[in-house]
Backbone as ProteinMPNN parsed JSONL, in Angstrom:
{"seq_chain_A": "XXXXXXXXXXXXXXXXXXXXXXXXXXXXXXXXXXXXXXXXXXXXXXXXXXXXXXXXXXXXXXXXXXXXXXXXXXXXXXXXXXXXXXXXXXXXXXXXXXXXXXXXXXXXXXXXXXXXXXXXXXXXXXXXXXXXXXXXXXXXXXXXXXXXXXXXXXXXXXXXXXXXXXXXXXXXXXXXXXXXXXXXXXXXXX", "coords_chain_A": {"N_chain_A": [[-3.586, 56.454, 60.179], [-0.545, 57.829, 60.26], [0.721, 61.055, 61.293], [2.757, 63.7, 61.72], [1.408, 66.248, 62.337], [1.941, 69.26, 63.022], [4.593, 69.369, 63.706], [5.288, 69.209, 60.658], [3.843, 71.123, 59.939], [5.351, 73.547, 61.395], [8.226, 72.627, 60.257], [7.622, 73.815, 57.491], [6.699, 75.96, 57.917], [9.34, 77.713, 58.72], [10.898, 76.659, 56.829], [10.123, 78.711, 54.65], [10.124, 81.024, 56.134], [13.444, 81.847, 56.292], [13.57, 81.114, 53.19], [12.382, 83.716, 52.522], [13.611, 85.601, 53.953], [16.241, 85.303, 53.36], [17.867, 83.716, 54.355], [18.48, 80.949, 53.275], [18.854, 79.91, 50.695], [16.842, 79.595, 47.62], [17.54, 78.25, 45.827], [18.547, 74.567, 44.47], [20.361, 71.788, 43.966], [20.54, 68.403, 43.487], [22.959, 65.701, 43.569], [23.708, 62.58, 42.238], [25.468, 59.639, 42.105], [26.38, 56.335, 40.013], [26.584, 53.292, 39.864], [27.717, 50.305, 37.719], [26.114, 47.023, 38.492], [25.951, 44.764, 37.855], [25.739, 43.596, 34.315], [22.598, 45.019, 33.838], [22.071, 45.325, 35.469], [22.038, 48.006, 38.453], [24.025, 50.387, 41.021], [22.762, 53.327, 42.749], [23.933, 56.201, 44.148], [23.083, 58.663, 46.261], [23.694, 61.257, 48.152], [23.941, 60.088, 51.164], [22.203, 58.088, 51.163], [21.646, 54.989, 49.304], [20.447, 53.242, 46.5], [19.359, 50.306, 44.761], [18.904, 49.343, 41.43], [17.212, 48.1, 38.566], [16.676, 46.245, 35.024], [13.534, 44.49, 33.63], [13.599, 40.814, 33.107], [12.941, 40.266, 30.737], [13.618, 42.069, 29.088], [16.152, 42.329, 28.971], [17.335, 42.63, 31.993], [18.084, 41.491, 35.22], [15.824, 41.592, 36.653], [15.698, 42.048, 39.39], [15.392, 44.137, 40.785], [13.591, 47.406, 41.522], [12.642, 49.121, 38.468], [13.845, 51.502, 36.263], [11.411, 53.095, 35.681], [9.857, 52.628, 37.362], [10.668, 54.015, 39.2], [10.578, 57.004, 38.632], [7.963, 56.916, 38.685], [7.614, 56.242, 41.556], [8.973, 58.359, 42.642], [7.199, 60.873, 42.222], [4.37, 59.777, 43.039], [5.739, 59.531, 45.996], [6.361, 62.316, 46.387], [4.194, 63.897, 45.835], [2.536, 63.37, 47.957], [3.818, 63.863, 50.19], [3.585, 66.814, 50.035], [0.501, 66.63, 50.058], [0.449, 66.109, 52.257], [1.469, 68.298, 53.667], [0.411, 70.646, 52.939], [-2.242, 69.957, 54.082], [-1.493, 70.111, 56.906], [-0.733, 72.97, 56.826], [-3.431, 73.816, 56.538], [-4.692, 72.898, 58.908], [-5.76, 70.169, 58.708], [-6.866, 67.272, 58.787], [-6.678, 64.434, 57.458], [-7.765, 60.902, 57.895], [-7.138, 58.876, 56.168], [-5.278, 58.763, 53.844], [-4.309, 58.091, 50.14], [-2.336, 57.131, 47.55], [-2.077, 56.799, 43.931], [0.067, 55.792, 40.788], [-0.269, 55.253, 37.407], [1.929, 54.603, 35.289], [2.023, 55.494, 31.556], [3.299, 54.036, 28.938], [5.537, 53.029, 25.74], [7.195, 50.19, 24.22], [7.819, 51.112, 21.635], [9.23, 53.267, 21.088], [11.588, 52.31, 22.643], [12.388, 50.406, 21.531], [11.487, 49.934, 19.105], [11.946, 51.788, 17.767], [10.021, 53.744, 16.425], [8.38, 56.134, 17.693], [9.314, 58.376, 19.607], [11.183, 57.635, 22.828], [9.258, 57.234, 25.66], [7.114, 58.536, 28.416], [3.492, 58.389, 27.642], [1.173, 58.719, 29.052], [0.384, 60.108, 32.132], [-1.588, 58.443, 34.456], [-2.827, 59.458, 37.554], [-4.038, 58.897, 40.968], [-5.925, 60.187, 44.086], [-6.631, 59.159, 46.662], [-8.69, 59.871, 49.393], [-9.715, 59.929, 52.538], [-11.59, 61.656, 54.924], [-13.978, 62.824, 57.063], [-15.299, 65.308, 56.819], [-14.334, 66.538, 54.745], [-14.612, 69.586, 51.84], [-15.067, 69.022, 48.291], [-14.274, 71.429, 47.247], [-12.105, 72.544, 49.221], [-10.108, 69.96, 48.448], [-9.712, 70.31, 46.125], [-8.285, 72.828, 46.294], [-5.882, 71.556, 47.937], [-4.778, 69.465, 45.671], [-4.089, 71.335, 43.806], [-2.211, 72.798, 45.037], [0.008, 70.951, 45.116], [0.378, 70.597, 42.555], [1.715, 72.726, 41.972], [3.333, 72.517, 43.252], [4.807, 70.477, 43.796], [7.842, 68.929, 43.044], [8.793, 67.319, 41.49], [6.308, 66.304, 40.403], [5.157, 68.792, 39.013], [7.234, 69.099, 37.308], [6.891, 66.67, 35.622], [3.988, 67.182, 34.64], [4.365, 69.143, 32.534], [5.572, 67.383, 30.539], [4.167, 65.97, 29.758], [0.698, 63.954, 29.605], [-1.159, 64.274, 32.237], [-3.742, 62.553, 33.552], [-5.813, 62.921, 36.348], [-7.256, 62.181, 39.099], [-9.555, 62.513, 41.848], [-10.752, 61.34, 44.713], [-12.554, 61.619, 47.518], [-13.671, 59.57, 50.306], [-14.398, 57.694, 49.007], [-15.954, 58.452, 47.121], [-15.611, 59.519, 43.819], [-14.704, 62.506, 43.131], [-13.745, 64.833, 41.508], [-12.427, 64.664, 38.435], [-9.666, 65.288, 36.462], [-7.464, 66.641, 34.008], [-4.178, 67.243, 33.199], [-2.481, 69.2, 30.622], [0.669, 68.831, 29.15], [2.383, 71.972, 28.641], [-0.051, 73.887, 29.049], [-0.936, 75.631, 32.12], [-3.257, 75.136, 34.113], [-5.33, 72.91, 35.357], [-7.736, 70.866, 33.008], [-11.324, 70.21, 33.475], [-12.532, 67.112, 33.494], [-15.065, 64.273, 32.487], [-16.876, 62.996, 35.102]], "CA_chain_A": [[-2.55, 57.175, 59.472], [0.47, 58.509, 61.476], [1.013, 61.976, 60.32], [2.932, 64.505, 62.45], [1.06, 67.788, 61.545], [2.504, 70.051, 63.744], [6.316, 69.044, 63.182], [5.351, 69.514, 59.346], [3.518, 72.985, 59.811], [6.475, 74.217, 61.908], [9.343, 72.814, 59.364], [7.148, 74.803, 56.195], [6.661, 77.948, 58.191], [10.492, 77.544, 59.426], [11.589, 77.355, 55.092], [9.492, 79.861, 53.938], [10.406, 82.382, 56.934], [14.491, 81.488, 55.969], [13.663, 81.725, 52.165], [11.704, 84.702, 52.516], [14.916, 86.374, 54.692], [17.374, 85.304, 52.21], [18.991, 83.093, 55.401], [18.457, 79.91, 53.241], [18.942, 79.768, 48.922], [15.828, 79.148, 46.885], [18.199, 76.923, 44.685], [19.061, 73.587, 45.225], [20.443, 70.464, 43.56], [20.894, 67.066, 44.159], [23.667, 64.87, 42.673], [23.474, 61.175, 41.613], [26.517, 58.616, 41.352], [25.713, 55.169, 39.471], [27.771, 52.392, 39.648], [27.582, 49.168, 37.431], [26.639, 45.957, 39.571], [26.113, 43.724, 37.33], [24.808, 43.497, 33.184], [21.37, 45.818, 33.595], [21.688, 45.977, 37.294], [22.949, 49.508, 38.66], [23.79, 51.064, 42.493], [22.544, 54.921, 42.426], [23.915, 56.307, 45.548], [22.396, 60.194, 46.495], [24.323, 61.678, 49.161], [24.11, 59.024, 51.967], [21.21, 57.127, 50.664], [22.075, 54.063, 48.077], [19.139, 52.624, 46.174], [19.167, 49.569, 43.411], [17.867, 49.52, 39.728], [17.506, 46.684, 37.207], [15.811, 45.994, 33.857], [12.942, 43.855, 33.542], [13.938, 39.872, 32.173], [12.407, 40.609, 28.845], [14.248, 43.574, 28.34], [17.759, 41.815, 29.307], [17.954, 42.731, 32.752], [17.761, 40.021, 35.615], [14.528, 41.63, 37.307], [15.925, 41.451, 40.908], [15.303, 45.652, 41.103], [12.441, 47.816, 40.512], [12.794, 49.521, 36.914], [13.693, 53.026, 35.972], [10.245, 53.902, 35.812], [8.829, 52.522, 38.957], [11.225, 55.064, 40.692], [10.164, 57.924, 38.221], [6.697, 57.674, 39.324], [7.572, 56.513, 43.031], [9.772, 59.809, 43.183], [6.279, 61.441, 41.786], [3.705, 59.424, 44.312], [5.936, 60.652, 47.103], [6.447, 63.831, 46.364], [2.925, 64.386, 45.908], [2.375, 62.734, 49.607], [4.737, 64.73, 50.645], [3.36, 68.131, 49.691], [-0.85, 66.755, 50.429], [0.635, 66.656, 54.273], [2.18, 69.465, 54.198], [-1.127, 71.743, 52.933], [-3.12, 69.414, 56.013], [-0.71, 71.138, 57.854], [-0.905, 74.339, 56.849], [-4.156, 74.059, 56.748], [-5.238, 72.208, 59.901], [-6.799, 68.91, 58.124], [-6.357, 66.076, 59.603], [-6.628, 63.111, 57.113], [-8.016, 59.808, 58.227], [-5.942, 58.191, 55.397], [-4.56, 59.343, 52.516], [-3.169, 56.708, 49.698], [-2.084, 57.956, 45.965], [-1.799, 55.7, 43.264], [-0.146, 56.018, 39.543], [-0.173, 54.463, 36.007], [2.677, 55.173, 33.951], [1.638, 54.622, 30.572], [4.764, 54.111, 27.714], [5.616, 52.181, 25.134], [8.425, 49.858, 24.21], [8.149, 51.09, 20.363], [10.355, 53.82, 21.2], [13.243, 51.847, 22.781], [13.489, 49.32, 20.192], [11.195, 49.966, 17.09], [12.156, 53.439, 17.041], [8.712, 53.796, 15.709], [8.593, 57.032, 18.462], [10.341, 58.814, 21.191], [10.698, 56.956, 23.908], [8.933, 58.432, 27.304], [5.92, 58.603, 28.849], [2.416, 58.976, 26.75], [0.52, 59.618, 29.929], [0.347, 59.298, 33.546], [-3.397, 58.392, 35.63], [-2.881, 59.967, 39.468], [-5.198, 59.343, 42.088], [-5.56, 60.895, 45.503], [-7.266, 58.533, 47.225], [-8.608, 60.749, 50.808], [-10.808, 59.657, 53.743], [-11.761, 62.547, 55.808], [-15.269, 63.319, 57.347], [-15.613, 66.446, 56.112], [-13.376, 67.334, 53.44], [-14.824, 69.358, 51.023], [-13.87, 68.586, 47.082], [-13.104, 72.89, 47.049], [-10.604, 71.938, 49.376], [-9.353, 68.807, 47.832], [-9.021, 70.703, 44.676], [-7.327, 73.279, 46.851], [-4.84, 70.866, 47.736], [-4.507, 69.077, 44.454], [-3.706, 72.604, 42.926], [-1.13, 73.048, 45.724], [0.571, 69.527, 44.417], [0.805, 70.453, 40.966], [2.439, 73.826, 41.472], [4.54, 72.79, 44.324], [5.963, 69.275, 44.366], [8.832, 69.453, 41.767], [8.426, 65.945, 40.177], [4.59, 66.391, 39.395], [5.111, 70.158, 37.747], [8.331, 68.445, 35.954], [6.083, 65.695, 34.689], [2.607, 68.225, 34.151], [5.173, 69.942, 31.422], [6.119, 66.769, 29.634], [2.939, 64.555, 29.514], [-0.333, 64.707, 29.709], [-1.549, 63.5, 33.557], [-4.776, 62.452, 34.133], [-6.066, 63.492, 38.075], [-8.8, 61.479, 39.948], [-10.123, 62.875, 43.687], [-11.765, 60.371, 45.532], [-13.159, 61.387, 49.125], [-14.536, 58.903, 51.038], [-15.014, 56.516, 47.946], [-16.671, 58.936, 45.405], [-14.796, 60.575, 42.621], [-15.13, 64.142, 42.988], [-13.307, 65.701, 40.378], [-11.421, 64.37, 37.551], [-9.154, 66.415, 35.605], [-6.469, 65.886, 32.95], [-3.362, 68.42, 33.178], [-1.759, 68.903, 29.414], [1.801, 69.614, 28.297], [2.384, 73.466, 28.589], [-1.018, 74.635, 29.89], [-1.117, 76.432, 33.578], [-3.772, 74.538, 34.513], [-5.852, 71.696, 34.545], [-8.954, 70.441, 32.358], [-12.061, 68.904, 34.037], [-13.24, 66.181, 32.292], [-16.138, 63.952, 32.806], [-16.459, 62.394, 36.43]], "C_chain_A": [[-1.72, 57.937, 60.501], [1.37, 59.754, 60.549], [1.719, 63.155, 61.97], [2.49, 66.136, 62.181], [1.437, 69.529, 61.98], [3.675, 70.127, 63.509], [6.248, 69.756, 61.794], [5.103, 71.126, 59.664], [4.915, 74.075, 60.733], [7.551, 74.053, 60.79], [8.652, 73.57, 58.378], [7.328, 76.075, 56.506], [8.188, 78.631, 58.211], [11.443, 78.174, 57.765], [11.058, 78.389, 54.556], [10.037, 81.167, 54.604], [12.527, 82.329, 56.134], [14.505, 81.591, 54.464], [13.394, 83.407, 51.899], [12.859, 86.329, 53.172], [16.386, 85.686, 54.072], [18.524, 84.156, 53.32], [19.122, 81.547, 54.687], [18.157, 80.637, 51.695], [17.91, 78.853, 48.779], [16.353, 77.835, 46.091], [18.675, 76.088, 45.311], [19.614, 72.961, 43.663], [21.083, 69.53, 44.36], [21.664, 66.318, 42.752], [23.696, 63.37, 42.738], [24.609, 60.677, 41.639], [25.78, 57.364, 40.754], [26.637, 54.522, 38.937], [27.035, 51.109, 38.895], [27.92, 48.118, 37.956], [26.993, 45.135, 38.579], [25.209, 43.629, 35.976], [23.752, 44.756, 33.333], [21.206, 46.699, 35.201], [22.588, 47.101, 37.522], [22.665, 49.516, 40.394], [23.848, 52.327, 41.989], [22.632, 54.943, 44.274], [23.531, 58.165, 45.614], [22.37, 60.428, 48.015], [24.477, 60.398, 50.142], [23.169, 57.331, 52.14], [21.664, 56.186, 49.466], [20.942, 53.344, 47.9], [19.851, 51.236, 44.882], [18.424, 49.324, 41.962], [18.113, 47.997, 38.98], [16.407, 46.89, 36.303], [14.964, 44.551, 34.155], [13.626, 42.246, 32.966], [13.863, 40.226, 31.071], [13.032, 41.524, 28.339], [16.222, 43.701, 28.754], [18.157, 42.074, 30.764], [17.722, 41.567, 33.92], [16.442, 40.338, 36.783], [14.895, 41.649, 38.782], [15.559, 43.027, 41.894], [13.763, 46.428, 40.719], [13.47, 48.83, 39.533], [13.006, 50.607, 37.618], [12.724, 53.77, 36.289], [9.28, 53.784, 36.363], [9.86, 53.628, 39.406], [10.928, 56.435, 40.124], [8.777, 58.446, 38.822], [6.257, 56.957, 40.487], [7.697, 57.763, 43.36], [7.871, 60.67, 42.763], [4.814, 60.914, 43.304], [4.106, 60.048, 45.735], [6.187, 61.605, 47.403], [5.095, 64.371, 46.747], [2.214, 64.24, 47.656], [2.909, 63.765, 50.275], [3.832, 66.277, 51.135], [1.317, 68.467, 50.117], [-0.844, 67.254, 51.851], [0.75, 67.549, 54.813], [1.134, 70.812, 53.975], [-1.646, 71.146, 54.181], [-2.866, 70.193, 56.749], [-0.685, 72.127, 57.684], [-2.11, 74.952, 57.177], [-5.74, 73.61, 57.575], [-6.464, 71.279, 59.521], [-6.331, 68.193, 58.465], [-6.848, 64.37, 58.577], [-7.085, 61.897, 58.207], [-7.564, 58.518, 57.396], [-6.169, 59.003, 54.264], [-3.792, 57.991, 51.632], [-3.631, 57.567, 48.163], [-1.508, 56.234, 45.19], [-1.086, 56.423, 41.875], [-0.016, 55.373, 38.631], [0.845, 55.241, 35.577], [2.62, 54.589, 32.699], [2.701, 55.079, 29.426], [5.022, 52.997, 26.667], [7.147, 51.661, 24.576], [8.748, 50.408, 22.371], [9.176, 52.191, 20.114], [11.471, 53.143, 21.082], [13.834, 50.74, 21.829], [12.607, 48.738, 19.331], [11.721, 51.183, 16.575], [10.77, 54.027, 16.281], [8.473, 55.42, 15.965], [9.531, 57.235, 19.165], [10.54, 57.729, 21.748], [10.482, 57.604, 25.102], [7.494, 57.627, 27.51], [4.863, 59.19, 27.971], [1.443, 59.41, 27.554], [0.433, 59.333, 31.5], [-1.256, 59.152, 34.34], [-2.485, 58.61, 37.065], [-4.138, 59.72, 39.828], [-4.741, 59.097, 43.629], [-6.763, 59.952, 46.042], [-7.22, 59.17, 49.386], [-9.412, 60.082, 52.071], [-10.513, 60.969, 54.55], [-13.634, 62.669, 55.845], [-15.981, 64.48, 57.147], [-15.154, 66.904, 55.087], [-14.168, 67.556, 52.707], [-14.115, 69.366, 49.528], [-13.706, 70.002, 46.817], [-12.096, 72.12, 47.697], [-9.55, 70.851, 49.074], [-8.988, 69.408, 47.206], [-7.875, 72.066, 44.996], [-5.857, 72.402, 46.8], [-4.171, 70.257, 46.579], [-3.759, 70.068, 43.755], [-1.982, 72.732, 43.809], [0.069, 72.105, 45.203], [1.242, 70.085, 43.806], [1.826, 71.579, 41.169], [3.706, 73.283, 42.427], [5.896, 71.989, 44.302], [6.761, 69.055, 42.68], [8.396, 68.577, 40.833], [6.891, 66.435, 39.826], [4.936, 67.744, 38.539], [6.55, 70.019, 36.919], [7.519, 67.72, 34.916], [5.05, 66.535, 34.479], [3.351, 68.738, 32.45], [5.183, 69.376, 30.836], [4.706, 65.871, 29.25], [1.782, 64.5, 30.122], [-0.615, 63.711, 31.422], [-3.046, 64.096, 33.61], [-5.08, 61.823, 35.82], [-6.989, 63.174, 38.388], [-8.649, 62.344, 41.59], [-10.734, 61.941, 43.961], [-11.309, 60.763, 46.925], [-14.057, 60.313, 49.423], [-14.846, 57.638, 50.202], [-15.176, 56.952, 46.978], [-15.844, 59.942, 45.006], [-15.176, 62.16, 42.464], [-14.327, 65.293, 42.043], [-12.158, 64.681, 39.587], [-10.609, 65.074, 36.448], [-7.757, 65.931, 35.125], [-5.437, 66.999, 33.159], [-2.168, 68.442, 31.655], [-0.531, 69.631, 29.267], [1.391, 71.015, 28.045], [1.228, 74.605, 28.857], [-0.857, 74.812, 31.507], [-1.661, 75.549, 34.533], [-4.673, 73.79, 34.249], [-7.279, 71.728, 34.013], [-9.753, 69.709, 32.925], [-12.549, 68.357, 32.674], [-13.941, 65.199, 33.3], [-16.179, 63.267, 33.627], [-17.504, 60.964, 36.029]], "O_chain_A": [[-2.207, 58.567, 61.44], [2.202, 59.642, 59.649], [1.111, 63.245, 63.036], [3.278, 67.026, 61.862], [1.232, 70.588, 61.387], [3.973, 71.189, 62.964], [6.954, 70.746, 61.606], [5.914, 72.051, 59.638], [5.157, 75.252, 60.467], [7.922, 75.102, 60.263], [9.417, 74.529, 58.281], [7.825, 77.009, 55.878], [8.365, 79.791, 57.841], [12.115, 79.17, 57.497], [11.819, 79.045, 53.845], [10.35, 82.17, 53.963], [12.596, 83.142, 55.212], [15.509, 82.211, 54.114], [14.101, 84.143, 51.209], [12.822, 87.53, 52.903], [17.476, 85.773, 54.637], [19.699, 83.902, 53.051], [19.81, 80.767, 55.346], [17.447, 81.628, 51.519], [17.795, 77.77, 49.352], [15.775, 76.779, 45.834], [19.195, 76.265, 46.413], [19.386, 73.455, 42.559], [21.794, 69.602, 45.362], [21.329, 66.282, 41.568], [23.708, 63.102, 43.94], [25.271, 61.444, 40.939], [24.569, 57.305, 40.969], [27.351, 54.798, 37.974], [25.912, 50.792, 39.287], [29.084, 47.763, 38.14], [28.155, 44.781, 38.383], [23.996, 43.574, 36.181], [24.248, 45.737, 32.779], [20.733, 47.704, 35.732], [23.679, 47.223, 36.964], [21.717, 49.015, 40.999], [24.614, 52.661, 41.086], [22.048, 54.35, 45.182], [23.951, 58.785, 44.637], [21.546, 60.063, 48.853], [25.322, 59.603, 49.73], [23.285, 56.249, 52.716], [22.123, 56.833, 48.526], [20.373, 52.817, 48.856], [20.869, 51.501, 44.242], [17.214, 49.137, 41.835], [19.015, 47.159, 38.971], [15.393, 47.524, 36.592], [15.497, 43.622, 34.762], [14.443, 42.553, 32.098], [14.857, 40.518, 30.407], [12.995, 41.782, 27.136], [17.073, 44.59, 28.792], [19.333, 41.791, 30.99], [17.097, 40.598, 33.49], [16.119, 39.502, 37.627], [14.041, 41.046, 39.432], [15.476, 43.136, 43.117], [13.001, 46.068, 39.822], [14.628, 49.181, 39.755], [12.729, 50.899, 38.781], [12.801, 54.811, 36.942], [8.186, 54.337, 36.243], [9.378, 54.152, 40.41], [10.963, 57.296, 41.004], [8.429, 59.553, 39.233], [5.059, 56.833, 40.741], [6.931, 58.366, 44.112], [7.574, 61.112, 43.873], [4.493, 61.631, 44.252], [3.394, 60.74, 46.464], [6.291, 61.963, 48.576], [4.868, 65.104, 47.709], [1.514, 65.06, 48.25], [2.206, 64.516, 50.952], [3.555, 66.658, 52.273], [0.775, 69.547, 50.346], [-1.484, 68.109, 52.462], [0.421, 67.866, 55.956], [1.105, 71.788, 54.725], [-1.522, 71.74, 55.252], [-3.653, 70.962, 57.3], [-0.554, 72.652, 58.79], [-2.246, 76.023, 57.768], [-6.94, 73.737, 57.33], [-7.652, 71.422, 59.808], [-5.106, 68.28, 58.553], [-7.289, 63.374, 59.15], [-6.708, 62.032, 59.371], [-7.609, 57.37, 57.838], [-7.107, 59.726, 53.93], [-3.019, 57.161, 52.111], [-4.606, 58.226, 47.801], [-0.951, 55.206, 45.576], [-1.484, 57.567, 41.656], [0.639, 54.404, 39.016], [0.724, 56.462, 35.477], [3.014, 53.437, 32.516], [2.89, 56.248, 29.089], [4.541, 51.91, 26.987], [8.104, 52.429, 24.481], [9.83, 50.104, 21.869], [9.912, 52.147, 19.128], [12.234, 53.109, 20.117], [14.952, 50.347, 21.496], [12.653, 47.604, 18.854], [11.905, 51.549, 15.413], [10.929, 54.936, 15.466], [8.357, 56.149, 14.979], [10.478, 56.481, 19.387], [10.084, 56.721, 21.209], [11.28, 58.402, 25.594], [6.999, 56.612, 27.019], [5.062, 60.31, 27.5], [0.742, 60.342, 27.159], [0.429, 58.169, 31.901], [-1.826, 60.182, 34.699], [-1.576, 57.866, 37.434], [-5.154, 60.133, 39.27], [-3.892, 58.406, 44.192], [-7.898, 60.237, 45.662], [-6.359, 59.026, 50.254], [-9.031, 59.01, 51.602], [-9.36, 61.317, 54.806], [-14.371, 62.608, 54.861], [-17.197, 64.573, 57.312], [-15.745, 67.819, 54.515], [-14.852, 66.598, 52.349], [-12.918, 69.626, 49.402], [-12.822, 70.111, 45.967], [-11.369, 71.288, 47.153], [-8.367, 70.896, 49.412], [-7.76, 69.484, 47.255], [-6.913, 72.335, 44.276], [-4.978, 72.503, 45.944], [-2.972, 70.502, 46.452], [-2.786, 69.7, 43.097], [-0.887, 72.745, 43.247], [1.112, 72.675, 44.881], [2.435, 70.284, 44.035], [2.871, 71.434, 40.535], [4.871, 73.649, 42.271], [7.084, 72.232, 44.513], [6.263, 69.051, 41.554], [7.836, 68.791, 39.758], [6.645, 66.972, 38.746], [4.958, 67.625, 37.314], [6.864, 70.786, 36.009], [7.435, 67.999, 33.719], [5.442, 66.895, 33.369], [2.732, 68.613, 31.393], [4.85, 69.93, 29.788], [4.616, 65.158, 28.251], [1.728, 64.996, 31.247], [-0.212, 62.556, 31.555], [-3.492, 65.242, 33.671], [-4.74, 60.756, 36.33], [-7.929, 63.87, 38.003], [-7.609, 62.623, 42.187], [-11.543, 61.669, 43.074], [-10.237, 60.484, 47.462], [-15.123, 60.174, 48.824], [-15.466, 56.682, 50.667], [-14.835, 56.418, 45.923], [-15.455, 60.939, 45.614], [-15.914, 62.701, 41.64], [-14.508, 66.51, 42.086], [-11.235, 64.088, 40.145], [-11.255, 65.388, 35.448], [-7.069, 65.068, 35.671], [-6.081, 68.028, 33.363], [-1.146, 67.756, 31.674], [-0.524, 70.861, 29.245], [0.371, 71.327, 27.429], [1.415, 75.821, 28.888], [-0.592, 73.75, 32.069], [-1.049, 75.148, 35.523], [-5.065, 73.736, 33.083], [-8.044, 72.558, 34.504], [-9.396, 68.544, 33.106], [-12.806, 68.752, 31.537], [-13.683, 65.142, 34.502], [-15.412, 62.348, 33.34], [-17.59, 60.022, 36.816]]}, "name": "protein", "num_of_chains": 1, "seq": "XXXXXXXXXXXXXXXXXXXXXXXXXXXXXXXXXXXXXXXXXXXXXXXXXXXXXXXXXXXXXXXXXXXXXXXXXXXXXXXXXXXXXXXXXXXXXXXXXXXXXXXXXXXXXXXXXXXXXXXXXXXXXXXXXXXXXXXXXXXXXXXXXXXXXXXXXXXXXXXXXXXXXXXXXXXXXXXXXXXXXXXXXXXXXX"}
């Protein structure tokens, strides 16, 4: 795993000292354009970055893109990545790999039975860790750090219920469910 942990723990200390001294705004946004290529297919360009979208065949589009909601819970996978490194770094862990996985689980009876909404009914996360010592306090340290920190996961925690696997080394060390409008999360049975 090629992790720069030093670079990271310097840029965190670097925003926090700059939020903390008012030399840098807590608030942000980011703006979106989205151009029509073609039928289902879309260009989303975000600031200098341009990505592609399309609909599935089955659902009229010509499949040549990932979906809507592979990039909902990419943007969510790497956020979370994002934010595991950046505790390491704060808190001098050194990973031997790190790999996150998620399920987004939804249904099409929304978009065209109308039966329901349409959204997400739940998401499965897992933190898949290798380290030689890690223990699962500190995993669940980190994990906690995640949820509060990285925007997409405590966007999605709010809307839908996410169920949270740990696995060090292989074995599942905590599993926990995080529900719509509770603080924090529920263990449930490993």
């Amino acid at each position: 795993m090629n992790a720069n942990y030093e670079r990271l723990d310097q840029a965190v200390t670097q925003t926090i000292h700059e939020l903390k001294s008012g030399a840098k705004s807590p608030d942000r946004a980011r703006k979106l354009a989205l151009r029509v290529v073609t039928d289902l297919e879309s260009e989303i360009t975000a600031g200098e970055f341009t990505f592609h979208v399309d609909a599935a065949v089955d659902a009229g589009g010509g499949g040549k893109h990932a979906r809507p909601m592979d990039y909902v819970l990419g943007g969510l996978l790497s956020c979370q990545q994002m934010w595991c490194l950046r505790w390491a770094a704060m808190t001098k862990t050194r990973f031997t790999n790190l790999a996150l996985t998620a399920i987004g689980r939804f249904t099409w009876r929304g978009e065209y039975l109308e039966e329901v909404d349409a959204g997400l009914t739940a998401i499965d996360v897992q933190y898949l860790i290798d380290h030689p010592h890690l223990s699962a306090d500190a995993a669940l340290d980190m994990a906690n750090t995640v949820a509060r920190r990285c925007p997409v996961f405590a966007t999605l925690r709010k809307a839908v219920a996410v169920h949270e696997d740990i696995v060090i080394n292989g074995a599942v060390i905590s599993r926990r469910r995080w529900s719509p409008g509770r603080p924090s999360a529920e263990v449930e049975n490993a």
